[in-house]
XYZ file of C-alpha atoms in Angstrom:
770
model
C -18.919 27.529 65.215
C -18.853 26.978 68.975
C -21.728 29.450 69.355
C -23.760 27.526 66.791
C -23.039 24.288 68.632
C -24.174 25.798 71.946
C -27.337 27.137 70.356
C -27.905 23.736 68.779
C -27.666 21.979 72.137
C -30.108 24.408 73.737
C -32.498 24.051 70.791
C -32.376 20.256 70.936
C -33.043 20.314 74.696
C -36.032 22.645 74.370
C -37.513 20.736 71.417
C -37.123 17.399 73.193
C -38.655 18.888 76.362
C -41.619 20.277 74.410
C -42.326 16.876 72.869
C -42.108 14.970 76.145
C -44.175 17.599 77.957
C -46.952 17.563 75.347
C -47.621 13.897 76.107
C -48.289 14.629 79.777
C -51.479 16.531 78.900
C -53.039 13.611 77.024
C -56.004 11.816 78.642
C -54.934 8.513 77.059
C -51.880 7.084 75.306
C -51.908 5.671 71.766
C -50.690 2.142 70.986
C -46.951 1.673 71.278
C -46.603 0.588 67.660
C -47.835 4.027 66.551
C -45.248 5.743 68.746
C -42.535 3.502 67.307
C -43.637 4.483 63.811
C -43.628 8.161 64.791
C -40.093 7.858 66.158
C -38.830 6.221 62.962
C -40.538 8.903 60.859
C -38.986 11.647 62.996
C -35.495 10.191 62.553
C -36.015 9.918 58.811
C -37.299 13.495 58.648
C -34.292 14.862 60.548
C -31.853 12.921 58.361
C -33.528 13.810 55.055
C -34.303 17.466 55.810
C -31.719 18.872 58.256
C -33.522 22.213 58.444
C -36.454 20.417 60.068
C -34.306 18.914 62.827
C -36.154 20.850 65.551
C -39.459 19.369 64.427
C -37.835 15.933 64.241
C -36.502 16.236 67.790
C -39.907 17.422 69.041
C -41.632 14.414 67.444
C -38.978 12.142 68.923
C -39.793 13.628 72.317
C -43.484 12.866 71.791
C -42.757 9.288 70.727
C -40.270 8.675 73.555
C -42.466 10.236 76.252
C -45.528 8.250 75.151
C -43.528 5.016 74.862
C -42.100 5.300 78.355
C -45.437 6.388 79.807
C -47.136 3.368 78.231
C -44.498 1.004 79.610
C -44.879 2.518 83.083
C -48.675 2.179 83.034
C -48.489 -1.419 81.789
C -46.102 -2.235 84.653
C -48.827 -1.483 87.209
C -50.707 -4.278 88.914
C -53.518 -5.448 86.589
C -56.937 -4.174 87.650
C -58.359 -7.692 87.717
C -55.876 -8.661 90.436
C -56.536 -5.787 92.845
C -57.361 -6.748 96.408
C -55.731 -10.186 96.169
C -52.961 -11.654 98.364
C -49.608 -12.156 96.638
C -46.443 -13.990 97.667
C -43.611 -11.575 96.881
C -39.840 -11.806 97.158
C -38.061 -8.475 97.032
C -35.454 -6.117 98.430
C -36.114 -3.187 100.759
C -34.999 0.012 99.032
C -34.382 3.463 100.476
C -34.719 3.900 104.260
C -37.768 2.334 105.995
C -39.674 4.626 108.339
C -40.761 3.140 111.661
C -43.862 4.922 112.963
C -46.049 4.499 116.042
C -48.467 1.958 114.568
C -46.641 0.690 111.492
C -43.498 0.740 109.373
C -43.616 2.316 105.920
C -41.169 1.036 103.325
C -40.600 0.351 99.643
C -39.885 -3.063 98.184
C -38.348 -3.752 94.778
C -39.987 -6.904 93.430
C -37.737 -9.784 92.412
C -40.459 -12.403 92.095
C -44.230 -12.421 92.635
C -46.789 -15.193 92.563
C -50.537 -15.588 93.019
C -52.054 -18.899 94.042
C -48.742 -20.594 93.319
C -48.388 -19.169 89.791
C -45.740 -16.594 88.905
C -47.047 -13.260 87.647
C -45.095 -10.623 85.680
C -45.070 -7.953 88.402
C -41.853 -5.946 88.574
C -41.032 -2.532 89.977
C -41.442 -0.730 93.289
C -44.151 -1.410 95.863
C -45.096 1.172 98.505
C -46.053 -0.793 101.604
C -47.012 -0.594 105.249
C -46.439 -3.286 107.886
C -48.922 -2.784 110.724
C -48.853 -3.987 114.296
C -45.448 -4.896 115.680
C -43.295 -5.609 112.597
C -39.701 -6.814 112.793
C -36.884 -4.375 112.134
C -36.631 -3.723 108.407
C -33.059 -2.918 107.468
C -32.198 -1.156 104.214
C -31.153 -3.640 101.494
C -32.666 -6.628 103.346
C -34.466 -9.241 101.254
C -37.853 -10.592 102.340
C -40.487 -13.107 101.371
C -43.847 -11.510 102.256
C -47.554 -12.034 101.764
C -48.969 -8.738 100.499
C -52.453 -7.366 99.837
C -51.994 -5.073 96.815
C -53.896 -2.619 94.663
C -53.019 -0.122 91.951
C -51.813 3.347 92.992
C -54.802 5.633 93.355
C -54.866 9.072 94.934
C -57.450 11.647 95.897
C -58.261 14.397 93.388
C -59.272 17.800 94.731
C -58.853 21.488 93.917
C -55.244 22.317 94.765
C -54.522 18.849 96.095
C -51.506 16.671 95.362
C -51.782 14.127 92.554
C -50.721 10.851 94.136
C -51.125 8.864 90.914
C -48.803 11.213 89.031
C -46.233 10.906 91.823
C -46.498 7.109 91.729
C -45.896 7.090 87.967
C -42.913 9.414 88.231
C -41.358 7.313 91.018
C -42.045 3.945 89.397
C -44.551 2.715 92.006
C -46.492 -0.167 90.413
C -48.681 -1.106 93.392
C -49.439 -0.141 96.983
C -50.596 -2.239 99.886
C -49.728 -3.793 103.228
C -48.168 -6.902 104.720
C -50.601 -9.643 105.719
C -50.074 -11.725 108.836
C -48.599 -14.994 107.569
C -46.194 -17.535 109.051
C -44.454 -17.615 105.664
C -43.232 -14.007 106.053
C -39.480 -14.293 106.511
C -36.183 -12.497 106.040
C -33.942 -13.865 103.289
C -30.765 -12.059 104.314
C -29.174 -8.954 102.855
C -28.299 -7.937 99.327
C -24.564 -8.083 98.607
C -23.939 -4.528 97.385
C -26.289 -1.750 98.413
C -25.698 1.943 99.063
C -28.830 2.307 101.209
C -27.250 0.100 103.882
C -24.358 2.555 104.119
C -26.805 5.462 104.211
C -28.635 3.864 107.106
C -25.437 3.229 109.051
C -24.191 6.770 108.530
C -27.575 8.151 109.617
C -27.398 6.045 112.774
C -23.823 7.248 113.343
C -24.931 10.875 113.169
C -27.805 10.247 115.595
C -25.450 8.573 118.066
C -23.008 11.506 118.132
C -25.324 14.536 118.180
C -27.142 14.947 121.477
C -30.152 16.975 120.319
C -32.490 14.681 118.317
C -33.766 17.524 116.152
C -30.257 18.726 115.332
C -29.344 15.148 114.454
C -32.390 14.908 112.191
C -31.309 18.035 110.326
C -27.767 16.716 109.877
C -29.079 13.367 108.646
C -31.107 15.253 106.037
C -28.124 17.399 105.027
C -25.722 14.472 104.992
C -27.500 11.424 103.573
C -30.904 12.738 102.486
C -32.629 11.037 105.452
C -35.710 13.133 106.284
C -37.431 10.529 108.460
C -36.760 12.525 111.629
C -38.433 15.711 110.380
C -42.102 16.245 111.184
C -44.783 18.374 109.565
C -43.868 21.430 111.645
C -40.317 21.270 110.287
C -41.542 21.210 106.701
C -43.906 24.096 107.461
C -40.942 26.152 108.669
C -38.946 25.200 105.580
C -41.776 26.122 103.191
C -42.432 29.394 105.007
C -38.786 30.352 104.441
C -38.462 28.889 100.954
C -35.575 26.636 102.027
C -37.067 23.186 101.390
C -34.444 22.653 98.686
C -31.726 22.889 101.338
C -33.209 20.426 103.817
C -32.449 17.304 101.818
C -29.299 17.126 99.723
C -29.481 19.755 96.973
C -27.512 20.194 93.792
C -25.316 22.796 95.458
C -24.302 20.296 98.118
C -23.212 17.872 95.400
C -21.209 20.708 93.852
C -19.470 21.176 97.207
C -18.570 17.482 97.176
C -17.111 17.965 93.688
C -15.015 20.886 94.978
C -13.799 18.602 97.758
C -12.787 16.109 95.062
C -10.846 18.804 93.222
C -8.967 19.755 96.386
C -8.262 16.104 97.102
C -6.852 15.635 93.583
C -4.470 18.550 94.077
C -2.805 16.909 97.062
C -0.623 14.359 95.192
C 0.465 17.065 92.723
C 1.541 19.236 95.624
C 3.546 16.352 97.087
C 4.973 15.120 93.770
C 5.034 17.979 91.207
C 6.556 15.704 88.589
C 3.325 13.723 88.483
C 1.904 16.387 86.152
C 4.333 15.242 83.429
C 2.782 11.772 83.423
C -0.834 12.706 84.060
C -1.972 16.326 83.472
C -3.662 17.827 86.513
C -6.943 19.196 84.924
C -8.221 15.788 83.737
C -7.277 14.225 87.072
C -9.151 16.918 88.995
C -12.176 16.563 86.739
C -12.271 12.790 87.184
C -11.843 13.025 90.959
C -14.562 15.687 91.203
C -16.950 13.441 89.283
C -16.193 10.441 91.509
C -16.656 12.502 94.694
C -19.905 14.001 93.409
C -21.199 10.586 92.342
C -20.374 9.082 95.739
C -22.147 11.885 97.569
C -25.091 11.684 95.150
C -25.414 7.993 95.999
C -25.682 8.933 99.668
C -28.457 11.337 98.709
C -30.454 8.561 97.095
C -30.013 10.144 93.643
C -32.782 12.713 93.991
C -33.628 14.702 90.896
C -31.647 17.894 91.742
C -28.730 15.627 92.600
C -28.915 13.809 89.264
C -29.136 17.127 87.401
C -25.984 18.364 89.112
C -24.207 15.062 88.510
C -25.017 15.250 84.804
C -23.723 18.811 84.617
C -20.525 17.860 86.438
C -20.132 14.864 84.114
C -20.405 17.113 81.037
C -17.820 19.539 82.430
C -15.523 16.697 83.511
C -15.690 15.087 80.075
C -14.955 18.421 78.413
C -11.970 19.026 80.691
C -10.650 15.551 79.989
C -10.903 16.324 76.261
C -9.470 19.802 76.884
C -12.507 21.667 75.613
C -14.294 24.657 77.076
C -18.067 24.534 77.468
C -20.481 27.279 78.460
C -23.030 27.062 81.243
C -26.035 27.009 78.889
C -24.440 24.197 76.890
C -23.825 22.185 80.048
C -27.374 22.695 81.317
C -28.848 21.774 77.918
C -26.831 18.561 77.670
C -27.814 17.658 81.245
C -31.490 18.146 80.357
C -31.174 16.017 77.215
C -29.485 13.256 79.201
C -32.180 13.437 81.885
C -35.027 13.293 79.351
C -33.463 10.392 77.482
C -32.866 8.468 80.695
C -36.218 9.266 82.352
C -38.737 11.352 80.392
C -41.272 10.952 83.210
C -39.064 13.217 85.332
C -41.035 16.144 83.848
C -43.908 15.102 86.145
C -41.817 16.084 89.164
C -41.759 19.577 90.633
C -38.052 19.071 91.313
C -37.304 18.853 87.577
C -38.775 22.276 86.885
C -37.516 24.010 90.014
C -34.037 22.653 89.414
C -33.595 23.375 85.706
C -35.584 26.603 85.611
C -33.793 27.985 88.672
C -30.328 27.292 87.230
C -31.370 28.638 83.812
C -32.538 31.928 85.336
C -29.290 32.295 87.257
C -27.308 31.789 84.053
C -29.449 34.201 82.058
C -29.801 36.963 84.614
C -26.478 37.071 86.468
C -23.223 38.269 85.009
C -19.874 37.763 86.686
C -18.664 41.125 87.987
C -15.010 40.615 88.739
C -13.580 38.650 91.622
C -13.255 39.065 95.334
C -15.653 39.413 98.234
C -17.673 42.215 96.676
C -18.365 40.161 93.582
C -19.203 37.145 95.753
C -21.647 39.125 97.903
C -23.254 40.625 94.807
C -23.734 37.212 93.219
C -25.088 35.811 96.485
C -27.659 38.548 97.112
C -28.693 38.962 93.483
C -28.892 35.189 93.071
C -31.339 34.802 95.967
C -33.517 37.585 94.581
C -33.512 36.010 91.109
C -34.336 32.555 92.473
C -37.135 33.823 94.733
C -38.878 35.864 92.043
C -38.319 33.489 89.120
C -39.474 30.372 91.005
C -42.437 32.062 92.703
C -44.874 31.215 89.834
C -43.699 27.594 89.782
C -44.079 27.351 93.556
C -47.658 28.552 93.282
C -48.327 26.161 90.384
C -47.020 23.041 92.133
C -47.686 23.760 95.808
C -50.351 26.475 95.879
C -48.199 28.692 98.077
C -45.030 30.756 98.036
C -42.846 32.602 100.537
C -42.293 36.350 100.238
C -39.500 36.203 102.818
C -37.680 33.464 100.895
C -35.045 35.796 99.424
C -33.962 37.007 102.873
C -34.164 33.522 104.401
C -32.038 32.040 101.625
C -29.577 34.905 101.920
C -28.870 33.596 105.409
C -29.460 29.894 104.942
C -27.609 29.216 101.669
C -24.125 30.338 102.787
C -24.532 28.886 106.275
C -25.659 25.490 104.986
C -23.328 25.344 102.012
C -20.140 26.773 103.502
C -20.446 25.786 107.165
C -22.883 22.942 107.844
C -22.335 20.795 104.747
C -18.488 20.856 104.903
C -18.630 19.847 108.570
C -21.123 17.074 107.781
C -18.997 15.864 104.864
C -15.962 15.735 107.124
C -18.012 13.872 109.736
C -19.259 11.333 107.190
C -15.742 10.702 105.920
C -14.488 10.193 109.465
C -17.427 7.886 110.265
C -16.172 5.604 107.507
C -12.435 5.959 108.231
C -12.070 6.746 111.943
C -15.437 6.878 113.779
C -14.155 8.268 117.130
C -12.979 11.461 115.392
C -16.372 12.083 113.703
C -18.021 13.529 116.813
C -16.232 16.895 116.684
C -17.266 18.065 113.180
C -20.769 16.615 113.599
C -21.339 18.406 116.916
C -20.075 21.637 115.400
C -22.452 21.208 112.475
C -25.289 20.448 114.911
C -24.652 23.653 116.865
C -24.688 25.751 113.696
C -27.829 24.004 112.428
C -29.526 24.568 115.800
C -28.858 28.329 115.694
C -29.942 28.623 112.083
C -33.178 26.696 112.677
C -33.993 28.934 115.638
C -33.745 31.932 113.299
C -35.807 30.246 110.570
C -38.561 29.450 113.070
C -38.798 33.149 113.963
C -38.824 34.200 110.304
C -41.579 31.660 109.565
C -43.924 33.844 111.624
C -43.269 36.989 109.606
C -45.998 38.447 107.355
C -45.799 36.979 103.869
C -44.047 33.788 104.947
C -47.148 31.815 103.932
C -48.623 33.348 100.792
C -51.570 31.476 99.278
C -53.262 32.267 95.962
C -56.070 30.663 93.942
C -55.096 27.829 91.632
C -52.789 29.124 88.885
C -53.956 28.809 85.296
C -51.399 27.673 82.651
C -51.566 30.964 80.759
C -51.005 32.936 83.971
C -47.980 30.764 84.785
C -46.473 31.415 81.348
C -47.018 35.176 81.608
C -45.461 35.289 85.080
C -42.380 33.384 83.897
C -42.005 35.809 80.979
C -42.427 38.673 83.449
C -39.621 37.304 85.620
C -37.350 37.037 82.580
C -38.189 40.578 81.503
C -37.654 41.889 85.025
C -34.091 40.539 85.192
C -32.931 41.456 81.706
C -29.531 43.238 81.581
C -29.284 46.890 82.511
C -30.064 49.191 79.646
C -33.161 47.289 78.543
C -35.997 49.820 78.793
C -39.045 49.416 81.058
C -37.809 46.311 82.874
C -40.128 47.098 85.791
C -43.101 46.436 83.517
C -42.296 42.753 83.916
C -44.069 42.965 87.273
C -47.344 43.580 85.427
C -47.156 40.088 83.969
C -47.377 38.700 87.515
C -50.827 40.249 88.026
C -52.794 37.372 86.402
C -51.601 35.191 89.292
C -53.784 37.311 91.568
C -56.950 36.966 89.530
C -59.393 34.505 91.093
C -60.326 31.626 88.813
C -63.854 31.514 90.203
C -66.162 34.464 90.887
C -68.360 34.285 94.013
C -72.009 33.237 93.506
C -74.689 35.954 93.359
C -77.205 36.736 96.111
C -79.461 33.764 96.836
C -77.121 31.267 95.133
C -74.369 29.056 96.533
C -71.688 26.621 95.409
C -70.722 23.308 96.944
C -67.612 21.135 96.760
C -67.830 17.575 98.073
C -64.124 16.905 98.481
C -62.411 13.627 97.773
C -61.003 12.696 101.199
C -61.096 8.934 100.767
C -63.160 7.090 103.359
C -64.381 10.205 105.126
C -66.228 13.436 104.513
C -65.606 17.107 103.923
C -67.921 19.567 102.189
C -67.355 23.236 101.390
C -70.367 25.528 100.984
C -69.800 29.043 99.657
C -72.276 31.893 99.407
C -71.355 35.297 98.054
C -69.469 36.458 101.139
C -69.407 33.482 103.525
C -68.075 29.918 103.763
C -69.121 26.828 105.725
C -66.780 23.852 106.115
C -68.767 20.743 107.022
C -66.445 17.994 108.326
C -62.712 17.857 107.716
C -61.733 14.301 106.793
C -59.526 11.954 108.793
C -56.189 12.147 110.536
C -54.315 8.845 110.441
C -51.917 7.388 113.038
C -49.061 7.958 110.570
C -49.645 11.704 111.001
C -51.201 12.188 107.553
C -53.900 14.804 108.136
C -56.551 15.341 105.453
C -57.544 18.640 107.012
C -54.041 19.858 106.296
C -53.384 17.917 103.074
C -56.757 18.324 101.310
C -59.276 20.630 102.983
C -57.056 23.653 103.630
C -55.268 23.491 100.223
C -58.650 23.199 98.500
C -59.897 26.331 100.235
C -56.766 28.216 99.185
C -56.960 26.893 95.617
C -60.561 28.105 95.340
C -59.547 31.591 96.437
C -61.225 31.267 99.843
C -59.278 33.155 102.470
C -61.793 33.044 105.304
C -64.008 30.383 106.869
C -67.006 31.621 108.841
C -68.251 28.329 110.305
C -66.494 25.010 110.837
C -69.066 22.336 111.642
C -68.046 18.765 112.488
C -70.997 16.422 112.218
C -69.725 14.044 114.918
C -66.485 12.854 116.476
C -65.611 9.843 114.295
C -62.078 10.220 112.962
C -63.104 10.107 109.298
C -65.151 13.277 109.885
C -63.324 15.027 112.721
C -59.667 14.018 112.386
C -58.697 17.034 110.273
C -60.695 19.548 112.308
C -57.755 20.789 114.378
C -55.715 21.548 111.250
C -58.577 23.488 109.643
C -59.263 25.349 112.893
C -55.583 26.302 113.142
C -55.538 27.541 109.539
C -58.743 29.588 110.046
C -58.805 30.554 113.718
C -61.598 33.098 113.221
C -64.194 30.477 112.282
C -67.062 29.723 114.644
C -66.982 26.022 115.523
C -69.863 23.584 116.084
C -69.952 19.811 116.547
C -72.475 17.063 117.181
C -70.229 15.630 119.916
C -68.301 18.659 121.184
C -67.135 16.881 124.330
C -65.066 14.477 122.184
C -63.412 17.059 119.960
C -59.717 17.920 120.035
C -60.502 21.650 119.868
C -63.241 23.538 121.760
C -66.564 23.550 119.922
C -70.126 24.545 120.664
C -72.890 21.952 120.238
C -75.006 22.047 117.098
C -78.709 21.650 117.925
C -81.892 21.318 115.920
C -83.484 24.733 115.557
C -80.248 26.686 115.075
C -80.318 28.733 111.876
C -78.703 31.682 110.129
C -78.879 33.397 106.756
C -75.957 34.398 104.539
C -76.419 36.395 101.345
C -79.974 35.172 100.819
C -79.096 31.538 101.610
C -80.604 29.986 104.749
C -78.801 27.377 106.876
C -80.956 25.331 109.243
C -79.784 22.606 111.682
C -82.226 19.665 111.779
C -80.370 17.247 114.095
C -79.528 16.417 116.892
C -82.594 17.451 118.875
C -80.581 17.914 122.070
C -77.036 17.832 123.404
C -77.782 14.776 125.576
C -75.300 11.945 124.836
C -76.888 9.026 123.036
C -75.789 5.423 122.701
C -75.780 5.794 118.919
C -73.010 8.329 118.338
C -73.661 8.508 114.600
C -77.199 9.722 115.292
C -75.786 12.782 117.054
C -74.499 13.984 113.660
C -75.223 17.604 112.813
C -77.676 17.580 109.903
C -77.850 20.859 107.979
C -80.319 21.983 105.317
C -78.898 24.661 103.015
C -81.605 26.497 101.089
C -81.039 29.060 98.347
C -83.635 30.676 96.150
C -83.168 28.009 93.454
C -82.348 24.753 95.255
C -81.558 22.963 98.479
C -78.815 20.713 99.865
C -79.084 18.271 102.781
C -75.880 17.443 104.691
C -76.533 14.307 106.748
C -73.290 13.171 108.416
C -73.563 9.535 109.542
C -77.183 9.362 110.673
C -78.902 5.967 110.607
C -82.392 4.839 109.632
C -83.320 5.354 113.299
C -83.460 9.164 112.867
C -83.966 9.463 109.102
C -87.796 9.787 109.371
C -87.470 12.681 111.825
C -84.916 14.419 109.603
C -87.042 13.921 106.475
C -90.053 15.408 108.254
C -88.020 18.422 109.371
C -86.890 19.222 105.822
C -90.280 20.703 105.072
C -91.807 21.838 101.805
C -89.709 23.136 98.963
C -87.632 21.882 96.052
C -86.324 18.317 96.562
C -82.841 18.654 98.075
C -79.624 17.316 96.652
C -78.665 14.653 99.182
C -75.327 13.837 100.733
C -75.827 10.092 101.230
C -75.816 9.271 104.980
C -72.902 7.292 106.424
C -71.073 6.859 103.104
C -73.803 4.517 101.844
C -73.672 1.992 104.706
C -76.369 -0.657 105.125
C -77.616 1.090 108.312
C -78.702 4.225 106.441
C -80.576 5.418 103.335
C -83.848 3.684 104.079
C -86.314 3.382 101.217
C -88.818 5.629 103.032
C -86.191 8.331 103.555
C -85.326 8.348 99.844
C -88.992 8.303 98.810
C -89.870 11.220 101.114
C -87.013 13.447 99.977
C -87.081 12.496 96.240
C -83.581 13.970 95.723
C -82.643 14.942 92.144
C -79.083 13.790 92.904
C -77.289 11.903 95.677
C -73.553 12.021 96.387
C -71.524 9.407 98.269
C -68.218 10.314 99.890
C -66.267 7.055 100.149
C -62.776 5.652 99.697
C -61.686 3.617 96.707
C -61.945 -0.122 97.498
C -62.588 0.738 101.156
C -62.694 -2.130 103.643
C -66.326 -1.424 104.587
C -67.657 -1.968 101.076
C -69.278 1.497 101.002
C -71.568 2.232 99.335
C -73.201 -1.132 99.965
C -74.742 -2.794 96.876
C -78.244 -2.855 98.394
C -78.035 0.885 99.089
C -76.949 1.578 95.514
C -79.928 -0.481 94.317
C -82.325 1.539 96.495
C -81.258 4.790 94.888
C -81.373 3.231 91.412
C -84.879 1.864 91.988
C -85.991 5.328 93.152
C -84.543 6.859 89.967
C -81.959 8.928 91.863
C -78.605 9.475 90.082
C -75.696 8.560 92.349
C -72.191 10.056 92.262
C -69.293 8.604 94.250
C -66.169 10.641 95.083
C -64.145 7.415 94.923
C -64.909 7.285 91.197
C -65.433 10.959 90.355
C -62.916 12.699 92.602
C -64.109 15.945 94.133
C -67.573 16.979 92.934
C -68.504 20.632 92.400
C -72.168 21.679 92.317
C -73.798 24.982 91.518
C -77.093 26.072 93.094
C -78.103 29.100 90.980
C -80.549 31.652 92.270
C -83.129 31.017 89.543
C -82.346 27.560 88.147
C -82.174 23.985 89.409
C -78.916 22.633 90.870
C -76.379 21.123 88.484
C -73.061 19.301 88.608
C -70.341 21.677 87.429
C -67.287 19.425 87.596
C -66.046 15.986 88.539
C -62.337 16.271 89.135
C -61.351 12.960 87.537
C -63.163 13.956 84.374
C -62.179 17.620 84.529
C -58.449 16.876 84.830
C -58.214 13.666 82.808
C -54.645 12.426 82.378
C -53.390 9.090 81.084
C -51.910 8.102 84.457
C -55.189 8.514 86.362
C -57.387 5.533 87.074
């Protein structure tokens, strides 16, 4: 009977997960009344026909996932109100991050008004306060004037989906604080865990001399990753230890063990206490309280919540004196998570957490006790986790670490059994007796320093950064089945054949173009530019997007991941049209990722990395495709920096493409004359469609069959300008805008006219995308 119950719990969890997950592939959500009707019908079906309970649970998952998704989308700022100034009262949540030019923070809305009228805006706002903002303390309440818009991200091959992340995290609007004399602090909220988190983080920083060591301990102790930079995360990803940097589920388990040991103390002092209150329920309750307290310090991240739910199930069972299996516990935790927050399935943490634990339960058997058994479980567990989560890592992040098993073999026991206990002791002493906290925290800092030194060396090993083309859903499923087959119990024949099911991960999703043809991707980099041009054996990267003062680098976040996702492992030429940040900011990141690329720039003297000048007359041919530089005519500095942009004509046997940078009408006639006879070229609209470019004569001379604008959504410059859009419309030229279409892919066949192959917002339509 118990076995049936366990199987029933696992079946319910999987059916509910399948229903919720199915909704996330829909391009639009149905009306909520239809989902309510579906839920009622599913309940009636399960009650009337018990044998159809799995179908009933699946339909309930569909109804519940769609209902919650619809509520979350309706909570967003209405489109008609975007770009307006709002008076908002709210509370600062999580830990604000003070940066060089601004402070980034989240605000939970308590009240919002527009033009003196209250509006029904509730939820989280992701904000920036530029200039010299006052100190924003966690849990402080503020009255602020905010310029807001709906969450909207960039969509590119292999890029992160910012709109999906906003939905999963409950972000209803993004924006910045406007200068206003009415901006004022309203005091602090009465009860707030984030205030304690901030104070403990400050206490760690004050007692650990090395700032980097302190940053690591703050991440281990209270989930505060503000002190870690991009290089730190690169080291963590290269070693496959990102899950250990912030508080992981295992750390919460250690806190629960601490609670168990704490509960034993009174029984050791007063043995007769067991006659009044049995020890197992007391230990279970204390473990749950300790785990919950530590989870609160972590900010209740998804792996933390999963572990808390599992501990809660075990604690409840122990209090009721029942035994529960690991699969049963994991299934009940998943059901609880899906019922509480079905949108958690949009998070990579949900899948890495539950799938990783499930594989450990399925593939590892306890082999006695003692140090040998412990070492076996430790080494085998790291191998299972590395192999089983490799497909998911490629699916979500586009990369995996082949040294992760060895790195985790070192990092997991050191972090879990040395660093975390010392940090926990330090945190407890910070709250009870601060002068005594320095000793355990300094010890933890020394251990963390030595471990990070080793991880930095291992990050340079071959295979630490392993990139593959974008993973297809069917290839992901086969690889997960292969991992399961590979780790089946001994005695199962041909287990090694499971490796064959990993091979589809290696297959490129896009074959290279034939001789004389080429493909082009105009990437969505917001208010900036980056274009990839691929012939059969060669690749040109033209511009690399911006790098912002916050440190967000589009060369690293968009351009390089897009190249990897498209199966491009080598760049032959990196050409930066000119030195404006929106074109050149990401150049250093791309150059570092592809150091073998030849580099050219219109303003090489202003570039962060050495580059040769691009000059009119330069040309080369790749695989039957000719590249010809039409501008600038010389390397002599000019007052008009935009007019020094490298202009490149790409000509295959079937079509042409003109890359124009930010040239103005001043040089457009010369460029148009230099294009020469041939098929009308597809045109990259100069200067994002500004009023200083795209003259009527330029458009009339080129007669492009298609023009593409690379611009940011609701950008402050108003690009493309309405009069420029009208010029192209009057000339009969179709106009695509990356702000509306996402990345745009074009094919230039060898014996056919150019065509648009994909627009990423249309190609990957989901209900949460604008």
